[in-house]
Amino acid sequence: MSTSLDLTAPTPAAPAVAADGVWLACIECGETYAPFESIRYTCDACDGLLEVRYADPPTFADFEGRERGVWRYADALPFDEGVSLPEGDTPLHHVPRLEDEVGVERLRIKHEGMNPTGAFKDRGMTVGVRVAKELGVGRLACASTGNTSAALAAYGARGGMETLVLLPAGKVASGKIAQAALHDARILEVDGNFDDCLDIVQDLAAAGEVYLLNSLNPFRLEGQKTIGLEILEEFMADHGTYPDRIVLPVGNAGNTAALYKCFRELVQSGALAPADVPKLTGVQAEGAAPMVEAVEEGNDEIRRWPEVETIATAIRIGNPVNAPKALPGIRNTGGTAIAVSDEAITDAQRALAAEGVGVEPASATSVAGLRKLRERGIVDSDEQVVCLTTGHLLKDPDAAFEAGNDPEPVPNDTDAILEHIAE
Ligand code: F0G
């Protein structure tokens, strides 16, 4: 069946509701909506997910001459500028030892932990908070495993807006709560998991109490698309080609959906050949792997996992809300999905750290997944791969202590220390 989410779906014609060539469309029934006239997160007609659409999809030439960072890509976004700290322009690290060990032709690490609040969420928030201002809303809110709340609090503060965050009690890494607290969010700790928090915050949004800035909000994903634009531009500039594959952690599957949208729009404009589109490869923790289950079983829908557990608390998610956008992305790019153990996640976190790249556990799933796919021969040795690492090491200090060396108590004495280090 051909749908608007096909890789080679033609550029849609702007409907009457479009504003400056931008509108919202339902990915299920095709219903279209004016982008900024009223607040809406899903389709009124069928409750399907909404997507931002453009009459004039971007080419790489559109970005030339602009400063680096998210707003370099204004031609691919609904606004020219946003509430900014600024964000994006994250490094694409060469990791020679890991590249050798994994055994691929080229491995690069796109470290999204180098954004202002230490995670990729900033890319979505700079756009999302700009939209919130356009809509004239007062209070911003999200459910979060931690990073979204930190970004929302910081960008809300930057924009002079009130923020409310719902967190699963006892399951959020301390660095993230510290950020939300200091940036002045009101923090509600819910006796439930992330999926429960998301259900509740959607109720609050439906009641008109808050403006929802989870990745269910289609504008968040517009900002996150720029991860893909940066990877493609930089990889081409460095190596004269595009990567064969992008491997990324999956929680709510927002990034998977956003990267796929980035590729589709470039294919629409003719800037990217369908054959050059990287294979989207999602990785989840074994204790929270509903997307992997759907990909492996060939299902079009996700089965919600009521119980989830993993050391990678950022992706401790049983009901990935963006699955209807992300599953076609994985399938139509020839990618796949795989689950990895907590042990493999910690091993990968150590391997990245050994190259100087400090990431939180969820981020390391991309490398753990790539290792497993190589071992199984699903990824070939001649592939050029980019692994996305989504959050900074300092987000989860407890996990870092757990994975790293123990401090050694020593006397306050040089000779004793010389003796100690000689041991
Ligand atoms: N990696 C990190 C570090 C994250 O914080 C998240 C999501 C993901 C990966 C998954 O990304 O949802 O686009 O598949 N964190 C959200 C939060 C849920 O609340 O901070 P996704």
mmCIF file with all atom_site columns, C-alpha atoms and ligand atoms in Angstrom, residues 119-121 143-149 176 194 214-215 224 249-256 314-315 317 360 362-363 390-391, ligand 1:
data_model
loop_
_atom_site.group_PDB
_atom_site.id
_atom_site.type_symbol
_atom_site.label_atom_id
_atom_site.label_alt_id
_atom_site.label_comp_id
_atom_site.label_asym_id
_atom_site.label_entity_id
_atom_site.label_seq_id
_atom_site.pdbx_PDB_ins_code
_atom_site.Cartn_x
_atom_site.Cartn_y
_atom_site.Cartn_z
_atom_site.occupancy
_atom_site.B_iso_or_equiv
_atom_site.pdbx_formal_charge
_atom_site.auth_seq_id
_atom_site.auth_comp_id
_atom_site.auth_asym_id
_atom_site.auth_atom_id
_atom_site.pdbx_PDB_model_num
ATOM   1  C CA  . ALA A 1 119 ? 20.898 15.850 25.097 1.00 0.00 ? 119 ALA A CA  1
ATOM   2  C CA  . PHE A 1 120 ? 19.331 16.040 21.623 1.00 0.00 ? 120 PHE A CA  1
ATOM   3  C CA  . LYS A 1 121 ? 16.072 17.286 23.151 1.00 0.00 ? 121 LYS A CA  1
ATOM   4  C CA  . ALA A 1 143 ? 6.244  13.638 30.753 1.00 0.00 ? 143 ALA A CA  1
ATOM   5  C CA  . SER A 1 144 ? 9.833  12.553 30.859 1.00 0.00 ? 144 SER A CA  1
ATOM   6  C CA  . THR A 1 145 ? 12.429 9.939  31.660 1.00 0.00 ? 145 THR A CA  1
ATOM   7  C CA  . GLY A 1 146 ? 14.560 13.008 32.454 1.00 0.00 ? 146 GLY A CA  1
ATOM   8  C CA  . ASN A 1 147 ? 16.169 14.621 29.443 1.00 0.00 ? 147 ASN A CA  1
ATOM   9  C CA  . THR A 1 148 ? 13.023 16.118 27.969 1.00 0.00 ? 148 THR A CA  1
ATOM   10 C CA  . SER A 1 149 ? 12.245 17.673 31.349 1.00 0.00 ? 149 SER A CA  1
ATOM   11 C CA  . LYS A 1 176 ? 18.415 15.410 34.872 1.00 0.00 ? 176 LYS A CA  1
ATOM   12 C CA  . PHE A 1 194 ? 6.999  7.001  31.936 1.00 0.00 ? 194 PHE A CA  1
ATOM   13 C CA  . ASN A 1 214 ? 6.641  15.642 24.281 1.00 0.00 ? 214 ASN A CA  1
ATOM   14 C CA  . SER A 1 215 ? 7.628  14.247 20.889 1.00 0.00 ? 215 SER A CA  1
ATOM   15 C CA  . GLN A 1 224 ? 15.214 16.892 15.748 1.00 0.00 ? 224 GLN A CA  1
ATOM   16 C CA  . PRO A 1 249 ? 18.729 4.391  20.626 1.00 0.00 ? 249 PRO A CA  1
ATOM   17 C CA  . VAL A 1 250 ? 14.938 4.106  20.575 1.00 0.00 ? 250 VAL A CA  1
ATOM   18 C CA  . GLY A 1 251 ? 12.577 5.123  23.358 1.00 0.00 ? 251 GLY A CA  1
ATOM   19 C CA  . ASN A 1 252 ? 9.501  6.944  22.076 1.00 0.00 ? 252 ASN A CA  1
ATOM   20 C CA  . ALA A 1 253 ? 10.952 6.597  18.564 1.00 0.00 ? 253 ALA A CA  1
ATOM   21 C CA  . GLY A 1 254 ? 10.893 10.372 18.028 1.00 0.00 ? 254 GLY A CA  1
ATOM   22 C CA  . ASN A 1 255 ? 14.381 10.547 16.568 1.00 0.00 ? 255 ASN A CA  1
ATOM   23 C CA  . THR A 1 256 ? 13.754 7.557  14.323 1.00 0.00 ? 256 THR A CA  1
ATOM   24 C CA  . ALA A 1 314 ? 16.123 7.329  29.473 1.00 0.00 ? 314 ALA A CA  1
ATOM   25 C CA  . ILE A 1 315 ? 14.586 4.630  27.262 1.00 0.00 ? 315 ILE A CA  1
ATOM   26 C CA  . ILE A 1 317 ? 9.543  3.057  27.741 1.00 0.00 ? 317 ILE A CA  1
ATOM   27 C CA  . GLU A 1 360 ? 24.838 8.088  29.507 1.00 0.00 ? 360 GLU A CA  1
ATOM   28 C CA  . ALA A 1 362 ? 20.807 4.918  26.867 1.00 0.00 ? 362 ALA A CA  1
ATOM   29 C CA  . SER A 1 363 ? 23.235 6.527  24.415 1.00 0.00 ? 363 SER A CA  1
ATOM   30 C CA  . THR A 1 390 ? 21.914 10.932 22.658 1.00 0.00 ? 390 THR A CA  1
ATOM   31 C CA  . GLY A 1 391 ? 22.929 12.121 26.137 1.00 0.00 ? 391 GLY A CA  1
HETATM 32 N N1  . F0G B 2 .   ? 18.392 8.654  24.444 1.00 0.00 ? 1   F0G B N1  1
HETATM 33 C C1  . F0G B 2 .   ? 18.195 9.494  25.460 1.00 0.00 ? 1   F0G B C1  1
HETATM 34 C C2  . F0G B 2 .   ? 19.372 9.939  26.243 1.00 0.00 ? 1   F0G B C2  1
HETATM 35 C C3  . F0G B 2 .   ? 16.884 9.919  25.771 1.00 0.00 ? 1   F0G B C3  1
HETATM 36 O O1  . F0G B 2 .   ? 16.699 10.760 26.779 1.00 0.00 ? 1   F0G B O1  1
HETATM 37 C C4  . F0G B 2 .   ? 15.796 9.446  25.015 1.00 0.00 ? 1   F0G B C4  1
HETATM 38 C C5  . F0G B 2 .   ? 14.430 9.846  25.305 1.00 0.00 ? 1   F0G B C5  1
HETATM 39 C C6  . F0G B 2 .   ? 16.065 8.577  23.959 1.00 0.00 ? 1   F0G B C6  1
HETATM 40 C C7  . F0G B 2 .   ? 17.376 8.205  23.697 1.00 0.00 ? 1   F0G B C7  1
HETATM 41 C C8  . F0G B 2 .   ? 15.003 8.036  23.100 1.00 0.00 ? 1   F0G B C8  1
HETATM 42 O O2  . F0G B 2 .   ? 14.689 8.900  22.087 1.00 0.00 ? 1   F0G B O2  1
HETATM 43 O O3  . F0G B 2 .   ? 12.236 8.904  22.269 1.00 0.00 ? 1   F0G B O3  1
HETATM 44 O O4  . F0G B 2 .   ? 13.384 9.815  20.262 1.00 0.00 ? 1   F0G B O4  1
HETATM 45 O O5  . F0G B 2 .   ? 13.334 7.369  20.703 1.00 0.00 ? 1   F0G B O5  1
HETATM 46 N N2  . F0G B 2 .   ? 14.092 10.456 26.354 1.00 0.00 ? 1   F0G B N2  1
HETATM 47 C C9  . F0G B 2 .   ? 12.760 10.977 26.627 1.00 0.00 ? 1   F0G B C9  1
HETATM 48 C C10 . F0G B 2 .   ? 12.791 11.868 27.837 1.00 0.00 ? 1   F0G B C10 1
HETATM 49 C C11 . F0G B 2 .   ? 11.708 9.963  26.654 1.00 0.00 ? 1   F0G B C11 1
HETATM 50 O O6  . F0G B 2 .   ? 11.757 12.036 28.498 1.00 0.00 ? 1   F0G B O6  1
HETATM 51 O O7  . F0G B 2 .   ? 13.833 12.440 28.135 1.00 0.00 ? 1   F0G B O7  1
HETATM 52 P P1  . F0G B 2 .   ? 13.327 8.734  21.259 1.00 0.00 ? 1   F0G B P1  1
#
